Amino acid sequence: MTKLPLLLFTVCCLVGQILNISAAFAGEGPLFRHNGVTAHRGNSGVHPENTMPAFRSGVAVGADWIELDIFQTKDGQLVVTHDKTTQRIGDKTLDVANSTFEELKTVDVATDFRKRHQLSKEECPPQGMPLLEEVLKMIKQQHKTRVSIQPKADCVKEAVALVKRLNMEPWVGFNDGNLNYMSQVKQLAPTIPVFWDRGADTDLDADIKIAKQRGFEALILNYKGITPEKVQKIKAASLEPGAWTVNNPAVMKQLLKQGIERIYTDDPSLLLQLKSHHSD
C-alpha cells in the first residue's frame, strides 16, 4: 500500500470513529443507557427531591434519565425546585421568582424529607437548592444517564441557552404538559428530545397529531388513564409511551405488561428490578 492510500485509509478510519462516538453521545449508540426508567426529581424516595444527592443517586442506581424542575430567580438564575415557594420542602418560606439565589441558598430544602422520614440532621444533612448549571455539569461527567428538564415557569429560552453554552445537547431532554414550552424547545433546539406530559383523560388522538407535528419524541400519560389500546396507538405513531409518576410495584408491573416503555418514579431501583424480572 502506497503512502497516499494508506493516509486516506487512516483518515477514513478516524472519521468513522468520530462519527460512531458522536452517535453514541446523541443517544444512538451504546454509551447512554436505554432502560425506560426516569428518576423523578432524582432518586427522591431515598434523598430529598431535586437535590444533588438525589441526582447523584439516580445516576448511581442506573436510571437512564433523571428528571428535575426549574424556575428562574429574581436575579436571573435557573434553580432546581418544583414549587413556586419553598414552603413545602424548606425551613422557611420564600417565593422563588421574587428571591435572589443568595436568598434561596439560605433555605434547607431537605427539611420536609427529614421530617417525613424521621431522620436526624446527621442522617439527612441540610441541602441547598442547586443551580441547573451545577446539575448539568455533574451529569456531563458521565455518559450513561441523561437529564430531563421540566420548566415550571417561562424560562425555556434561558434553559436551552445554558444547555448550548455547556455543549450538553446530547445529555438533555425536556418534559412538561405546557405545549407552548415544549414547542419552544423544538424551535430553539430541534435535536433535543421532548417528553410531552399528558393527563389521564387527555384526547389521545389529538395529542398524537400535535406531537407528530411538533416533532416530539414521547407522550407521557398520567398512569391512571393508561390502557393497552392507548399504548398501541402511541407506538403505532412511532412515539415512546410513558407513564407518570408511579411508585406502587403492582401498578408498575401492570404498566409494563401493557407495553409502557418509560415510567417516571421516585423509586428507580425498584422499577429497574421489576423491569429486569419482566424481561426474563
PDB file of C-alpha atoms in Angstrom:
ATOM      1  CA  MET A   1       0.000   0.000   0.000  1.00  0.00           C
ATOM      2  CA  THR A   2       1.494   3.358  -1.050  1.00  0.00           C
ATOM      3  CA  LYS A   3       1.683   6.307   1.323  1.00  0.00           C
ATOM      4  CA  LEU A   4      -1.309   8.174  -0.167  1.00  0.00           C
ATOM      5  CA  PRO A   5      -3.835   5.292   0.023  1.00  0.00           C
ATOM      6  CA  LEU A   6      -2.532   4.466   3.491  1.00  0.00           C
ATOM      7  CA  LEU A   7      -3.101   8.053   4.572  1.00  0.00           C
ATOM      8  CA  LEU A   8      -6.622   8.050   3.111  1.00  0.00           C
ATOM      9  CA  PHE A   9      -7.387   4.764   4.857  1.00  0.00           C
ATOM     10  CA  THR A  10      -6.187   6.162   8.191  1.00  0.00           C
ATOM     11  CA  VAL A  11      -8.247   9.332   7.764  1.00  0.00           C
ATOM     12  CA  CYS A  12     -11.374   7.309   6.917  1.00  0.00           C
ATOM     13  CA  CYS A  13     -10.895   5.151   9.995  1.00  0.00           C
ATOM     14  CA  LEU A  14     -10.554   8.211  12.209  1.00  0.00           C
ATOM     15  CA  VAL A  15     -13.647   9.842  10.686  1.00  0.00           C
ATOM     16  CA  GLY A  16     -15.615   6.643  11.256  1.00  0.00           C
ATOM     17  CA  GLN A  17     -14.556   6.525  14.889  1.00  0.00           C
ATOM     18  CA  ILE A  18     -15.548  10.142  15.398  1.00  0.00           C
ATOM     19  CA  LEU A  19     -18.969   9.530  13.820  1.00  0.00           C
ATOM     20  CA  ASN A  20     -19.524   6.474  15.999  1.00  0.00           C
ATOM     21  CA  ILE A  21     -18.638   8.420  19.139  1.00  0.00           C
ATOM     22  CA  SER A  22     -20.924  11.300  18.093  1.00  0.00           C
ATOM     23  CA  ALA A  23     -23.806   8.893  17.510  1.00  0.00           C
ATOM     24  CA  ALA A  24     -23.287   7.322  20.898  1.00  0.00           C
ATOM     25  CA  PHE A  25     -23.264  10.691  22.614  1.00  0.00           C
ATOM     26  CA  ALA A  26     -26.523  11.533  20.829  1.00  0.00           C
ATOM     27  CA  GLY A  27     -28.157   8.533  22.462  1.00  0.00           C
ATOM     28  CA  GLU A  28     -27.969   6.384  19.310  1.00  0.00           C
ATOM     29  CA  GLY A  29     -25.005   4.250  20.379  1.00  0.00           C
ATOM     30  CA  PRO A  30     -24.049   2.058  23.314  1.00  0.00           C
ATOM     31  CA  LEU A  31     -22.941   4.727  25.783  1.00  0.00           C
ATOM     32  CA  PHE A  32     -26.207   6.167  27.114  1.00  0.00           C
ATOM     33  CA  ARG A  33     -28.476   3.763  28.968  1.00  0.00           C
ATOM     34  CA  HIS A  34     -31.838   2.844  27.442  1.00  0.00           C
ATOM     35  CA  ASN A  35     -33.915   1.222  30.175  1.00  0.00           C
ATOM     36  CA  GLY A  36     -37.055   3.383  30.343  1.00  0.00           C
ATOM     37  CA  VAL A  37     -36.513   4.426  33.981  1.00  0.00           C
ATOM     38  CA  THR A  38     -36.820   8.140  34.758  1.00  0.00           C
ATOM     39  CA  ALA A  39     -35.793   9.039  38.327  1.00  0.00           C
ATOM     40  CA  HIS A  40     -38.458  11.607  39.247  1.00  0.00           C
ATOM     41  CA  ARG A  41     -36.779  14.635  40.842  1.00  0.00           C
ATOM     42  CA  GLY A  42     -33.779  12.353  41.177  1.00  0.00           C
ATOM     43  CA  ASN A  43     -33.856   9.294  43.415  1.00  0.00           C
ATOM     44  CA  SER A  44     -36.353  11.187  45.551  1.00  0.00           C
ATOM     45  CA  GLY A  45     -37.598   8.219  47.549  1.00  0.00           C
ATOM     46  CA  VAL A  46     -34.185   7.920  49.181  1.00  0.00           C
ATOM     47  CA  HIS A  47     -32.919  11.523  49.136  1.00  0.00           C
ATOM     48  CA  PRO A  48     -34.610  14.940  49.318  1.00  0.00           C
ATOM     49  CA  GLU A  49     -36.171  15.763  45.948  1.00  0.00           C
ATOM     50  CA  ASN A  50     -34.360  17.968  43.444  1.00  0.00           C
ATOM     51  CA  THR A  51     -31.095  17.953  45.397  1.00  0.00           C
ATOM     52  CA  MET A  52     -27.605  16.966  44.336  1.00  0.00           C
ATOM     53  CA  PRO A  53     -27.633  13.757  46.444  1.00  0.00           C
ATOM     54  CA  ALA A  54     -30.896  12.714  44.755  1.00  0.00           C
ATOM     55  CA  PHE A  55     -29.449  13.321  41.292  1.00  0.00           C
ATOM     56  CA  ARG A  56     -26.155  11.568  42.013  1.00  0.00           C
ATOM     57  CA  SER A  57     -28.080   8.624  43.407  1.00  0.00           C
ATOM     58  CA  GLY A  58     -30.337   8.486  40.348  1.00  0.00           C
ATOM     59  CA  VAL A  59     -27.238   8.123  38.190  1.00  0.00           C
ATOM     60  CA  ALA A  60     -25.648   5.608  40.562  1.00  0.00           C
ATOM     61  CA  VAL A  61     -28.647   3.247  40.711  1.00  0.00           C
ATOM     62  CA  GLY A  62     -28.804   3.080  36.918  1.00  0.00           C
ATOM     63  CA  ALA A  63     -31.732   5.196  35.678  1.00  0.00           C
ATOM     64  CA  ASP A  64     -31.319   6.215  32.043  1.00  0.00           C
ATOM     65  CA  TRP A  65     -32.880   9.617  32.782  1.00  0.00           C
ATOM     66  CA  ILE A  66     -33.206  11.806  35.847  1.00  0.00           C
ATOM     67  CA  GLU A  67     -35.929  14.447  35.850  1.00  0.00           C
ATOM     68  CA  LEU A  68     -35.847  17.850  37.518  1.00  0.00           C
ATOM     69  CA  ASP A  69     -37.879  21.077  37.738  1.00  0.00           C
ATOM     70  CA  ILE A  70     -36.659  24.624  37.201  1.00  0.00           C
ATOM     71  CA  PHE A  71     -37.629  28.222  37.966  1.00  0.00           C
ATOM     72  CA  GLN A  72     -35.848  31.494  37.288  1.00  0.00           C
ATOM     73  CA  THR A  73     -34.903  33.641  40.267  1.00  0.00           C
ATOM     74  CA  LYS A  74     -35.224  37.384  40.706  1.00  0.00           C
ATOM     75  CA  ASP A  75     -31.589  37.788  39.662  1.00  0.00           C
ATOM     76  CA  GLY A  76     -31.938  35.584  36.583  1.00  0.00           C
ATOM     77  CA  GLN A  77     -30.525  32.317  37.905  1.00  0.00           C
ATOM     78  CA  LEU A  78     -32.037  28.974  36.900  1.00  0.00           C
ATOM     79  CA  VAL A  79     -32.666  26.999  40.083  1.00  0.00           C
ATOM     80  CA  VAL A  80     -33.856  23.436  40.552  1.00  0.00           C
ATOM     81  CA  THR A  81     -37.072  23.203  42.557  1.00  0.00           C
ATOM     82  CA  HIS A  82     -40.656  22.091  41.944  1.00  0.00           C
ATOM     83  CA  ASP A  83     -42.882  24.633  43.715  1.00  0.00           C
ATOM     84  CA  LYS A  84     -43.341  28.366  43.356  1.00  0.00           C
ATOM     85  CA  THR A  85     -42.368  28.769  47.012  1.00  0.00           C
ATOM     86  CA  THR A  86     -40.135  26.872  49.409  1.00  0.00           C
ATOM     87  CA  GLN A  87     -42.934  26.359  51.950  1.00  0.00           C
ATOM     88  CA  ARG A  88     -43.467  22.617  51.343  1.00  0.00           C
ATOM     89  CA  ILE A  89     -39.853  21.487  51.305  1.00  0.00           C
ATOM     90  CA  GLY A  90     -37.939  24.083  53.315  1.00  0.00           C
ATOM     91  CA  ASP A  91     -37.406  25.502  56.792  1.00  0.00           C
ATOM     92  CA  LYS A  92     -38.544  28.952  55.661  1.00  0.00           C
ATOM     93  CA  THR A  93     -40.929  30.227  53.009  1.00  0.00           C
ATOM     94  CA  LEU A  94     -39.582  32.237  50.088  1.00  0.00           C
ATOM     95  CA  ASP A  95     -41.154  32.978  46.724  1.00  0.00           C
ATOM     96  CA  VAL A  96     -38.678  31.567  44.222  1.00  0.00           C
ATOM     97  CA  ALA A  97     -39.266  34.007  41.372  1.00  0.00           C
ATOM     98  CA  ASN A  98     -39.120  37.007  43.717  1.00  0.00           C
ATOM     99  CA  SER A  99     -35.998  35.919  45.593  1.00  0.00           C
ATOM    100  CA  THR A 100     -32.329  36.069  44.675  1.00  0.00           C
ATOM    101  CA  PHE A 101     -30.274  32.900  44.512  1.00  0.00           C
ATOM    102  CA  GLU A 102     -28.287  34.062  47.550  1.00  0.00           C
ATOM    103  CA  GLU A 103     -31.541  34.290  49.499  1.00  0.00           C
ATOM    104  CA  LEU A 104     -32.714  30.885  48.311  1.00  0.00           C
ATOM    105  CA  LYS A 105     -29.413  29.296  49.335  1.00  0.00           C
ATOM    106  CA  THR A 106     -30.316  30.001  52.972  1.00  0.00           C
ATOM    107  CA  VAL A 107     -33.255  27.553  52.798  1.00  0.00           C
ATOM    108  CA  ASP A 108     -32.684  23.962  53.925  1.00  0.00           C
ATOM    109  CA  VAL A 109     -34.621  22.156  51.203  1.00  0.00           C
ATOM    110  CA  ALA A 110     -34.147  18.797  52.954  1.00  0.00           C
ATOM    111  CA  THR A 111     -36.396  19.861  55.851  1.00  0.00           C
ATOM    112  CA  ASP A 112     -39.613  18.189  54.702  1.00  0.00           C
ATOM    113  CA  PHE A 113     -37.875  14.935  53.705  1.00  0.00           C
ATOM    114  CA  ARG A 114     -36.090  14.784  57.057  1.00  0.00           C
ATOM    115  CA  LYS A 115     -39.343  15.281  58.989  1.00  0.00           C
ATOM    116  CA  ARG A 116     -41.377  12.781  56.934  1.00  0.00           C
ATOM    117  CA  HIS A 117     -38.739  10.089  57.332  1.00  0.00           C
ATOM    118  CA  GLN A 118     -38.000  10.985  60.979  1.00  0.00           C
ATOM    119  CA  LEU A 119     -34.309  11.443  60.332  1.00  0.00           C
ATOM    120  CA  SER A 120     -31.693  13.422  62.211  1.00  0.00           C
ATOM    121  CA  LYS A 121     -29.536  16.071  60.569  1.00  0.00           C
ATOM    122  CA  GLU A 122     -26.647  13.626  60.758  1.00  0.00           C
ATOM    123  CA  GLU A 123     -28.709  11.069  58.831  1.00  0.00           C
ATOM    124  CA  CYS A 124     -30.096  13.672  56.421  1.00  0.00           C
ATOM    125  CA  PRO A 125     -27.816  16.717  56.245  1.00  0.00           C
ATOM    126  CA  PRO A 126     -29.175  20.142  55.231  1.00  0.00           C
ATOM    127  CA  GLN A 127     -29.284  20.752  51.482  1.00  0.00           C
ATOM    128  CA  GLY A 128     -29.281  23.922  49.457  1.00  0.00           C
ATOM    129  CA  MET A 129     -31.282  24.497  46.290  1.00  0.00           C
ATOM    130  CA  PRO A 130     -28.969  23.687  43.357  1.00  0.00           C
ATOM    131  CA  LEU A 131     -28.489  25.675  40.207  1.00  0.00           C
ATOM    132  CA  LEU A 132     -29.418  23.951  36.960  1.00  0.00           C
ATOM    133  CA  GLU A 133     -25.861  24.590  35.790  1.00  0.00           C
ATOM    134  CA  GLU A 134     -24.491  22.668  38.767  1.00  0.00           C
ATOM    135  CA  VAL A 135     -26.613  19.632  37.932  1.00  0.00           C
ATOM    136  CA  LEU A 136     -25.763  19.766  34.236  1.00  0.00           C
ATOM    137  CA  LYS A 137     -22.030  19.903  34.916  1.00  0.00           C
ATOM    138  CA  MET A 138     -22.349  16.867  37.172  1.00  0.00           C
ATOM    139  CA  ILE A 139     -24.303  14.966  34.526  1.00  0.00           C
ATOM    140  CA  LYS A 140     -21.748  15.826  31.852  1.00  0.00           C
ATOM    141  CA  GLN A 141     -19.063  13.959  33.814  1.00  0.00           C
ATOM    142  CA  GLN A 142     -20.593  10.641  32.730  1.00  0.00           C
ATOM    143  CA  HIS A 143     -22.200   9.157  29.614  1.00  0.00           C
ATOM    144  CA  LYS A 144     -24.816   6.758  30.969  1.00  0.00           C
ATOM    145  CA  THR A 145     -27.651   8.889  32.378  1.00  0.00           C
ATOM    146  CA  ARG A 146     -29.291  11.938  30.830  1.00  0.00           C
ATOM    147  CA  VAL A 147     -31.367  14.699  32.412  1.00  0.00           C
ATOM    148  CA  SER A 148     -34.897  15.811  31.530  1.00  0.00           C
ATOM    149  CA  ILE A 149     -35.667  19.427  32.415  1.00  0.00           C
ATOM    150  CA  GLN A 150     -39.202  20.470  33.375  1.00  0.00           C
ATOM    151  CA  PRO A 151     -39.676  24.256  33.186  1.00  0.00           C
ATOM    152  CA  LYS A 152     -42.219  25.328  35.806  1.00  0.00           C
ATOM    153  CA  ALA A 153     -42.130  28.912  34.526  1.00  0.00           C
ATOM    154  CA  ASP A 154     -41.394  30.781  31.295  1.00  0.00           C
ATOM    155  CA  CYS A 155     -37.641  30.138  31.169  1.00  0.00           C
ATOM    156  CA  VAL A 156     -37.219  27.694  28.277  1.00  0.00           C
ATOM    157  CA  LYS A 157     -35.123  30.151  26.270  1.00  0.00           C
ATOM    158  CA  GLU A 158     -32.703  30.626  29.154  1.00  0.00           C
ATOM    159  CA  ALA A 159     -32.501  26.889  29.847  1.00  0.00           C
ATOM    160  CA  VAL A 160     -31.780  25.985  26.229  1.00  0.00           C
ATOM    161  CA  ALA A 161     -29.155  28.746  26.051  1.00  0.00           C
ATOM    162  CA  LEU A 162     -27.433  27.251  29.111  1.00  0.00           C
ATOM    163  CA  VAL A 163     -27.532  23.757  27.618  1.00  0.00           C
ATOM    164  CA  LYS A 164     -25.968  25.052  24.404  1.00  0.00           C
ATOM    165  CA  ARG A 165     -23.323  27.064  26.247  1.00  0.00           C
ATOM    166  CA  LEU A 166     -22.263  23.904  28.086  1.00  0.00           C
ATOM    167  CA  ASN A 167     -22.391  21.873  24.846  1.00  0.00           C
ATOM    168  CA  MET A 168     -24.798  19.483  26.528  1.00  0.00           C
ATOM    169  CA  GLU A 169     -27.473  18.834  23.912  1.00  0.00           C
ATOM    170  CA  PRO A 170     -26.742  15.054  23.828  1.00  0.00           C
ATOM    171  CA  TRP A 171     -27.271  14.771  27.614  1.00  0.00           C
ATOM    172  CA  VAL A 172     -30.540  16.724  27.810  1.00  0.00           C
ATOM    173  CA  GLY A 173     -34.279  16.415  27.196  1.00  0.00           C
ATOM    174  CA  PHE A 174     -37.310  18.444  28.275  1.00  0.00           C
ATOM    175  CA  ASN A 175     -40.658  17.364  29.705  1.00  0.00           C
ATOM    176  CA  ASP A 176     -43.844  19.181  30.669  1.00  0.00           C
ATOM    177  CA  GLY A 177     -47.521  19.403  29.796  1.00  0.00           C
ATOM    178  CA  ASN A 178     -47.266  23.001  28.613  1.00  0.00           C
ATOM    179  CA  LEU A 179     -47.482  22.843  24.814  1.00  0.00           C
ATOM    180  CA  ASN A 180     -46.008  26.313  24.329  1.00  0.00           C
ATOM    181  CA  TYR A 181     -42.957  25.479  26.440  1.00  0.00           C
ATOM    182  CA  MET A 182     -42.351  22.163  24.713  1.00  0.00           C
ATOM    183  CA  SER A 183     -42.845  23.666  21.245  1.00  0.00           C
ATOM    184  CA  GLN A 184     -40.335  26.370  22.129  1.00  0.00           C
ATOM    185  CA  VAL A 185     -37.762  23.699  22.958  1.00  0.00           C
ATOM    186  CA  LYS A 186     -38.101  22.235  19.465  1.00  0.00           C
ATOM    187  CA  GLN A 187     -37.930  25.674  17.853  1.00  0.00           C
ATOM    188  CA  LEU A 188     -34.720  26.524  19.694  1.00  0.00           C
ATOM    189  CA  ALA A 189     -33.073  23.083  19.668  1.00  0.00           C
ATOM    190  CA  PRO A 190     -34.729  20.584  17.289  1.00  0.00           C
ATOM    191  CA  THR A 191     -32.413  17.704  18.266  1.00  0.00           C
ATOM    192  CA  ILE A 192     -33.278  17.828  21.977  1.00  0.00           C
ATOM    193  CA  PRO A 193     -35.955  15.207  22.795  1.00  0.00           C
ATOM    194  CA  VAL A 194     -39.289  16.273  24.264  1.00  0.00           C
ATOM    195  CA  PHE A 195     -41.376  14.104  26.584  1.00  0.00           C
ATOM    196  CA  TRP A 196     -44.840  15.688  26.456  1.00  0.00           C
ATOM    197  CA  ASP A 197     -46.733  15.105  29.722  1.00  0.00           C
ATOM    198  CA  ARG A 198     -50.457  14.440  29.372  1.00  0.00           C
ATOM    199  CA  GLY A 199     -53.345  13.857  31.772  1.00  0.00           C
ATOM    200  CA  ALA A 200     -55.337  10.691  32.407  1.00  0.00           C
ATOM    201  CA  ASP A 201     -58.334  11.871  30.362  1.00  0.00           C
ATOM    202  CA  THR A 202     -56.489  13.595  27.532  1.00  0.00           C
ATOM    203  CA  ASP A 203     -57.670  13.385  23.925  1.00  0.00           C
ATOM    204  CA  LEU A 204     -55.016  10.944  22.773  1.00  0.00           C
ATOM    205  CA  ASP A 205     -55.731  11.173  19.055  1.00  0.00           C
ATOM    206  CA  ALA A 206     -55.372  14.947  19.149  1.00  0.00           C
ATOM    207  CA  ASP A 207     -52.223  14.654  21.276  1.00  0.00           C
ATOM    208  CA  ILE A 208     -50.610  12.216  18.851  1.00  0.00           C
ATOM    209  CA  LYS A 209     -51.343  14.528  15.925  1.00  0.00           C
ATOM    210  CA  ILE A 210     -49.845  17.522  17.744  1.00  0.00           C
ATOM    211  CA  ALA A 211     -46.820  15.530  18.932  1.00  0.00           C
ATOM    212  CA  LYS A 212     -46.031  14.429  15.395  1.00  0.00           C
ATOM    213  CA  GLN A 213     -46.494  17.936  14.005  1.00  0.00           C
ATOM    214  CA  ARG A 214     -44.222  19.470  16.650  1.00  0.00           C
ATOM    215  CA  GLY A 215     -41.551  16.779  16.440  1.00  0.00           C
ATOM    216  CA  PHE A 216     -41.939  15.445  19.979  1.00  0.00           C
ATOM    217  CA  GLU A 217     -40.458  12.048  20.805  1.00  0.00           C
ATOM    218  CA  ALA A 218     -42.721  10.753  23.588  1.00  0.00           C
ATOM    219  CA  LEU A 219     -46.139  11.004  25.204  1.00  0.00           C
ATOM    220  CA  ILE A 220     -46.046  10.537  28.984  1.00  0.00           C
ATOM    221  CA  LEU A 221     -49.561   9.917  30.352  1.00  0.00           C
ATOM    222  CA  ASN A 222     -50.864  10.015  33.894  1.00  0.00           C
ATOM    223  CA  TYR A 223     -50.789   6.322  34.758  1.00  0.00           C
ATOM    224  CA  LYS A 224     -54.440   6.275  35.864  1.00  0.00           C
ATOM    225  CA  GLY A 225     -55.630   6.786  32.294  1.00  0.00           C
ATOM    226  CA  ILE A 226     -53.423   4.235  30.542  1.00  0.00           C
ATOM    227  CA  THR A 227     -54.926   1.305  28.627  1.00  0.00           C
ATOM    228  CA  PRO A 228     -53.317  -1.235  26.264  1.00  0.00           C
ATOM    229  CA  GLU A 229     -55.211   0.382  23.385  1.00  0.00           C
ATOM    230  CA  LYS A 230     -53.704   3.802  24.157  1.00  0.00           C
ATOM    231  CA  VAL A 231     -50.230   2.317  24.400  1.00  0.00           C
ATOM    232  CA  GLN A 232     -50.578   0.668  20.995  1.00  0.00           C
ATOM    233  CA  LYS A 233     -51.836   3.906  19.433  1.00  0.00           C
ATOM    234  CA  ILE A 234     -48.792   5.774  20.717  1.00  0.00           C
ATOM    235  CA  LYS A 235     -46.409   3.093  19.485  1.00  0.00           C
ATOM    236  CA  ALA A 236     -48.118   2.963  16.100  1.00  0.00           C
ATOM    237  CA  ALA A 237     -47.355   6.676  15.768  1.00  0.00           C
ATOM    238  CA  SER A 238     -43.639   5.924  16.398  1.00  0.00           C
ATOM    239  CA  LEU A 239     -43.729   7.724  19.748  1.00  0.00           C
ATOM    240  CA  GLU A 240     -42.479   6.414  23.072  1.00  0.00           C
ATOM    241  CA  PRO A 241     -45.340   5.680  25.519  1.00  0.00           C
ATOM    242  CA  GLY A 242     -44.646   6.605  29.124  1.00  0.00           C
ATOM    243  CA  ALA A 243     -46.376   6.974  32.485  1.00  0.00           C
ATOM    244  CA  TRP A 244     -46.026   9.426  35.360  1.00  0.00           C
ATOM    245  CA  THR A 245     -45.480   9.151  38.378  1.00  0.00           C
ATOM    246  CA  VAL A 246     -45.592   5.554  39.678  1.00  0.00           C
ATOM    247  CA  ASN A 247     -44.222   4.161  42.948  1.00  0.00           C
ATOM    248  CA  ASN A 248     -46.515   1.183  43.511  1.00  0.00           C
ATOM    249  CA  PRO A 249     -44.889  -2.088  42.353  1.00  0.00           C
ATOM    250  CA  ALA A 250     -48.212  -3.659  41.364  1.00  0.00           C
ATOM    251  CA  VAL A 251     -49.024  -0.674  39.144  1.00  0.00           C
ATOM    252  CA  MET A 252     -45.532  -0.770  37.668  1.00  0.00           C
ATOM    253  CA  LYS A 253     -45.974  -4.443  36.735  1.00  0.00           C
ATOM    254  CA  GLN A 254     -49.370  -3.739  35.166  1.00  0.00           C
ATOM    255  CA  LEU A 255     -47.982  -0.872  33.068  1.00  0.00           C
ATOM    256  CA  LEU A 256     -45.060  -2.972  31.868  1.00  0.00           C
ATOM    257  CA  LYS A 257     -47.468  -5.723  30.797  1.00  0.00           C
ATOM    258  CA  GLN A 258     -49.486  -3.128  28.892  1.00  0.00           C
ATOM    259  CA  GLY A 259     -46.402  -2.147  26.906  1.00  0.00           C
ATOM    260  CA  ILE A 260     -45.409   1.099  28.598  1.00  0.00           C
ATOM    261  CA  GLU A 261     -41.779   1.829  27.707  1.00  0.00           C
ATOM    262  CA  ARG A 262     -40.969   4.587  30.203  1.00  0.00           C
ATOM    263  CA  ILE A 263     -42.052   5.150  33.792  1.00  0.00           C
ATOM    264  CA  TYR A 264     -41.327   8.172  35.967  1.00  0.00           C
ATOM    265  CA  THR A 265     -40.793   7.076  39.561  1.00  0.00           C
ATOM    266  CA  ASP A 266     -39.416   8.175  42.927  1.00  0.00           C
ATOM    267  CA  ASP A 267     -38.049   4.629  43.322  1.00  0.00           C
ATOM    268  CA  PRO A 268     -35.885   3.883  40.278  1.00  0.00           C
ATOM    269  CA  SER A 269     -34.165   0.916  41.959  1.00  0.00           C
ATOM    270  CA  LEU A 270     -37.494  -0.859  42.407  1.00  0.00           C
ATOM    271  CA  LEU A 271     -38.524  -0.216  38.818  1.00  0.00           C
ATOM    272  CA  LEU A 272     -35.180  -1.418  37.473  1.00  0.00           C
ATOM    273  CA  GLN A 273     -35.580  -4.636  39.475  1.00  0.00           C
ATOM    274  CA  LEU A 274     -39.115  -5.200  38.162  1.00  0.00           C
ATOM    275  CA  LYS A 275     -38.074  -4.454  34.580  1.00  0.00           C
ATOM    276  CA  SER A 276     -35.252  -6.974  34.897  1.00  0.00           C
ATOM    277  CA  HIS A 277     -37.703  -9.667  36.000  1.00  0.00           C
ATOM    278  CA  HIS A 278     -40.226  -8.589  33.330  1.00  0.00           C
ATOM    279  CA  SER A 279     -37.668  -9.097  30.555  1.00  0.00           C
ATOM    280  CA  ASP A 280     -36.608 -12.547  31.792  1.00  0.00           C
TER     281      ASP A 280
END
